[in-house]
Short mmCIF file of C-alpha atoms in Angstrom, two decimals:
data_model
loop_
_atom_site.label_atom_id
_atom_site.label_comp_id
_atom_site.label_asym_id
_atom_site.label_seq_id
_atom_site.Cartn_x
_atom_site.Cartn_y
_atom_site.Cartn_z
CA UNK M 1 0.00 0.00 0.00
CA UNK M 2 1.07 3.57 -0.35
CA UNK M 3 3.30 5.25 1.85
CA UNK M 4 1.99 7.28 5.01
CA UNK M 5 2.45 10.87 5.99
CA UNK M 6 5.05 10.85 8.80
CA UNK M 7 2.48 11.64 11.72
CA UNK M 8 0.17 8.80 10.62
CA UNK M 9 3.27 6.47 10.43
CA UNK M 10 4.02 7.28 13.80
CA UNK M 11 0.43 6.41 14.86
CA UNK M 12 1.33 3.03 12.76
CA UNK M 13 4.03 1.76 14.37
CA UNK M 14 2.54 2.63 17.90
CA UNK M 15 -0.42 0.48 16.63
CA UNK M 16 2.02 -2.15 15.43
CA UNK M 17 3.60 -2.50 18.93
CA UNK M 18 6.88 -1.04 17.38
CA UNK M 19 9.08 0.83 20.20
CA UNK M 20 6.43 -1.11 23.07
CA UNK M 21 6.86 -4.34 22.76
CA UNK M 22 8.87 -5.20 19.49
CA UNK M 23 6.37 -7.59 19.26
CA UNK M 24 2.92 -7.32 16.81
CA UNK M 25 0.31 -5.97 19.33
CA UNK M 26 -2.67 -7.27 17.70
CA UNK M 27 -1.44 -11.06 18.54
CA UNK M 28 -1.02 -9.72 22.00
CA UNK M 29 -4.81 -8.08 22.32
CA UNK M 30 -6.71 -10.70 20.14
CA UNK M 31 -7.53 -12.23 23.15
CA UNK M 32 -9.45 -10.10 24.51
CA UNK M 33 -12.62 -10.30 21.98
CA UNK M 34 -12.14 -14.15 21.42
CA UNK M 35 -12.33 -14.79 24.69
CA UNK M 36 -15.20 -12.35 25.75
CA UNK M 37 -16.96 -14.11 22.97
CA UNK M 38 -16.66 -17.65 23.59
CA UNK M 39 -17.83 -16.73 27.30
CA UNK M 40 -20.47 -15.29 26.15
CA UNK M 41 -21.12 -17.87 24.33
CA UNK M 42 -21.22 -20.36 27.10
CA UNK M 43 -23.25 -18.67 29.39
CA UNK M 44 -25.96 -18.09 27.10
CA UNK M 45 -26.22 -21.81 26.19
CA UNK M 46 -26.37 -21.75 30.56
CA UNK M 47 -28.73 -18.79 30.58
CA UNK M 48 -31.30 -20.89 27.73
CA UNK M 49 -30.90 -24.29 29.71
CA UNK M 50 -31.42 -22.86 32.88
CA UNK M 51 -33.78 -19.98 32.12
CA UNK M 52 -31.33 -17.88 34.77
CA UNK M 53 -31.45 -14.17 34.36
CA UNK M 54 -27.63 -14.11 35.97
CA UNK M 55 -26.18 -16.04 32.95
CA UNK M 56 -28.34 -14.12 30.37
CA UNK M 57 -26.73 -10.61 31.81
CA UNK M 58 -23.30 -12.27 32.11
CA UNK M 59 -23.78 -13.43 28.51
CA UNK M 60 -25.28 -10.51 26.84
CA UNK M 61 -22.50 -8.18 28.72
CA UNK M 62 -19.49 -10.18 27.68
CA UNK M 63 -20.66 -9.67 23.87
CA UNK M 64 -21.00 -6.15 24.38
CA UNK M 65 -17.43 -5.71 26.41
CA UNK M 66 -16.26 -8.05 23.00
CA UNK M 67 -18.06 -5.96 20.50
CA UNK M 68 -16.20 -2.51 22.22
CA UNK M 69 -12.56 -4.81 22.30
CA UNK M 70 -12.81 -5.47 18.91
CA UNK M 71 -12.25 -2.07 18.07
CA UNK M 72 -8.42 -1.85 18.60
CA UNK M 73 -7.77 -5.09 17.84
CA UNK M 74 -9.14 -4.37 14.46
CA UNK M 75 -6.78 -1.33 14.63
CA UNK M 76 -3.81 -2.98 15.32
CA UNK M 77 -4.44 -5.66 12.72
CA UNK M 78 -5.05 -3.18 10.15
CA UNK M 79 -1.98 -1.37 10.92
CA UNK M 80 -0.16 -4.85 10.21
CA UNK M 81 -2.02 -5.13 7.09
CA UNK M 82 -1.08 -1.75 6.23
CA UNK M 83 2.62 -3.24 5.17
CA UNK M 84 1.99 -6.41 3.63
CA UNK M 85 2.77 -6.12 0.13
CA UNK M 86 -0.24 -6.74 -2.23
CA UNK M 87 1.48 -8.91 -4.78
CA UNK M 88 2.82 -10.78 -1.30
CA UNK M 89 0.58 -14.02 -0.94
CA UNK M 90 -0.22 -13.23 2.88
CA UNK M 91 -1.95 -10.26 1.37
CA UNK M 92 -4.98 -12.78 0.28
CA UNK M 93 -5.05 -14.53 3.19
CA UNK M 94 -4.81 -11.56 5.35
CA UNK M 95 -7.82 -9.67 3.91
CA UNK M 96 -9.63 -13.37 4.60
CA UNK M 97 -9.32 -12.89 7.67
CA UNK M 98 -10.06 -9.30 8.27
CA UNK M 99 -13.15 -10.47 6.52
CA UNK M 100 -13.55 -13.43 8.60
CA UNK M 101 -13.60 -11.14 11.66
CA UNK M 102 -15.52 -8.07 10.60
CA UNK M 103 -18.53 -11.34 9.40
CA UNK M 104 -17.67 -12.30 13.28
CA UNK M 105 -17.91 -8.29 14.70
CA UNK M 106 -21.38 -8.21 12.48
CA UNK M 107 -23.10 -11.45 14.13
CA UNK M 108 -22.05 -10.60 17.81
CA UNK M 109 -23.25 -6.77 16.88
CA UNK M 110 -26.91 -8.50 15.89
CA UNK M 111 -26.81 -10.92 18.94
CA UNK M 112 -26.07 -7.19 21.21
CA UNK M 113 -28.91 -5.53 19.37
CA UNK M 114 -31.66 -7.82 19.14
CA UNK M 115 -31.43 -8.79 22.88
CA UNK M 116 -31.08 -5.39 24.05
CA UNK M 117 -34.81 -4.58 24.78
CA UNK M 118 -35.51 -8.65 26.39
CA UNK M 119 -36.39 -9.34 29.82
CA UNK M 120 -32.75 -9.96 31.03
CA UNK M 121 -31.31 -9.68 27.86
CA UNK M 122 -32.19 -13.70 27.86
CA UNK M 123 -30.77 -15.24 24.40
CA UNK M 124 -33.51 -16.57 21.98
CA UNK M 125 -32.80 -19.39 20.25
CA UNK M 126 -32.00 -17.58 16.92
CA UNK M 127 -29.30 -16.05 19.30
CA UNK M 128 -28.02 -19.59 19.93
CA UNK M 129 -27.40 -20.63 16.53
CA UNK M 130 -25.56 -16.97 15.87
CA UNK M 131 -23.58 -18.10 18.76
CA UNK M 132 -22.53 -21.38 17.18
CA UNK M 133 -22.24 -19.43 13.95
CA UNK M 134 -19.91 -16.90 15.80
CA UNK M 135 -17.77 -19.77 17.00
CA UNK M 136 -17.45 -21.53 13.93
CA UNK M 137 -16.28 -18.37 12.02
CA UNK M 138 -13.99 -16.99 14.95
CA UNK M 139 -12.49 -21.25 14.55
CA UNK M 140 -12.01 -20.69 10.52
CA UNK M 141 -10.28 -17.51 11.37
CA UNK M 142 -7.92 -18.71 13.41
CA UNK M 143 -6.84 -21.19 10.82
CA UNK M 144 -6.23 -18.31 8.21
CA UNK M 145 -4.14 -17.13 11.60
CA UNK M 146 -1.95 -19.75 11.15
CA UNK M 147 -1.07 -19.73 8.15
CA UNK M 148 -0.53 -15.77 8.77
CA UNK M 149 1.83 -16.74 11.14
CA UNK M 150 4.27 -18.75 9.27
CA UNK M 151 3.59 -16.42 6.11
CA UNK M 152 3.96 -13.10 7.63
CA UNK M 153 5.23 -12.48 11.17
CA UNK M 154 8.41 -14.52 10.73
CA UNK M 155 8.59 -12.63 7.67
CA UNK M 156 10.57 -15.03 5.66
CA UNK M 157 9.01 -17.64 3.38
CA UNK M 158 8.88 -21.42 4.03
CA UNK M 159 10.68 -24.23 2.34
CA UNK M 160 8.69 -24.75 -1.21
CA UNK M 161 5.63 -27.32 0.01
CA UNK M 162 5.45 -27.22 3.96
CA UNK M 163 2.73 -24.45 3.51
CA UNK M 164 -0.79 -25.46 2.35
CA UNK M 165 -1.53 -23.95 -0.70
CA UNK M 166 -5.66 -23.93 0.89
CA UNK M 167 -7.48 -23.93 3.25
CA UNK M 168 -8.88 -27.87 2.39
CA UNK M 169 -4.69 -28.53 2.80
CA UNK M 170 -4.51 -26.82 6.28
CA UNK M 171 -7.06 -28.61 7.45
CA UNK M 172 -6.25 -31.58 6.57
CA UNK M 173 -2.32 -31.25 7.61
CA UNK M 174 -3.75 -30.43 11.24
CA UNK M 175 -4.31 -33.94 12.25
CA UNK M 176 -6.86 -35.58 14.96
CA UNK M 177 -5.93 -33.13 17.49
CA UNK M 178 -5.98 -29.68 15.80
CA UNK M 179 -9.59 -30.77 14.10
CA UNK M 180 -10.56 -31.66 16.91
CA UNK M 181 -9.35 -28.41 18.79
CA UNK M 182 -10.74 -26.32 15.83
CA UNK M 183 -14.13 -28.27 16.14
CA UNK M 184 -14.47 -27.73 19.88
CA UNK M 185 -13.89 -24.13 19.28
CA UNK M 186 -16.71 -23.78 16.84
CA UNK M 187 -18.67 -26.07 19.11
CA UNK M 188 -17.96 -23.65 22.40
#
């Protein structure tokens, strides 16, 4: 992409974790959303079982505290993406996975809004399956992660075939265990 002004470079490589942490800050921050969500997530399939108004709150809160941490991350990844070269082929697989997560940002922001006026915020079961649908795209986005990973952040390429060429390739190089991590993800 094109070159910033100097000031907006600045605010950049801040975003970028450059002169903090020498590290990327949006793997650092990630977390925060993801795991807000998949709690949420939880305790509304506790709040529906159970028909408790204490889950349903918990629930509907740790959405909203997800939907409002979502913000920088989504910062800090696009200041990442801001330096990936576009004929680079992390460039593809990056804007997958902005996509990924801004499909993610949109179901959590209808699960916020159509539970806001509820008795208890209590989830419906429409806001069940957008869990499960949350899950299942946050899981798909953390495989495009992965190959992110070995594609970008160690910014060197790998040895010609130990990267799956797509996403059908990742999956299946995973094994048992990582489909079966993935899977429980989605499941969560």
């Amino acid at each position: 992409m094109k070159p910033l002004p100097p000031a907006l470079n600045a605010v950049k490589n801040l975003l970028q974790g450059r002169g903090i942490a020498g590290h990327p800050l949006h793997v650092a921050i990630n977390h925060v959303p993801l795991g807000l969500w998949e709690g949420g997530a939880i305790f509304d399939l506790l709040a529906r079982r159970r028909r408790s108004k204490t889950w349903s709150e918990a629930g509907y809160y740790l959405n909203l505290f997800a939907i409002a941490g979502s913000v920088p991350t989504a910062l800090t990844g696009l200041a990442e993406f801001w330096d990936i070269p576009t004929d680079h082929p992390a460039w593809k697989t990056t804007l997958a996975h902005a996509a990924l997560n801004d499909l993610a940002l949109g179901i959590a922001i209808y699960n916020w809004y159509s539970r806001r006026n509820r008795r208890h915020f209590m989830p419906s079961r429409t806001n069940l399956w957008m869990d499960g649908a949350l899950m299942a795209v946050l899981g798909l986005s953390l495989m495009l992660t992965t190959l992110l990973g070995y594609r970008i952040w160690w910014r060197q390429r790998p040895a010609p075939g130990a990267m799956p060429r797509t996403l059908v390739q990742a999956w299946l190089r995973l094994g048992i265990a990582g489909r079966a991590g993935v899977l429980a993800i989605a499941a969560a």
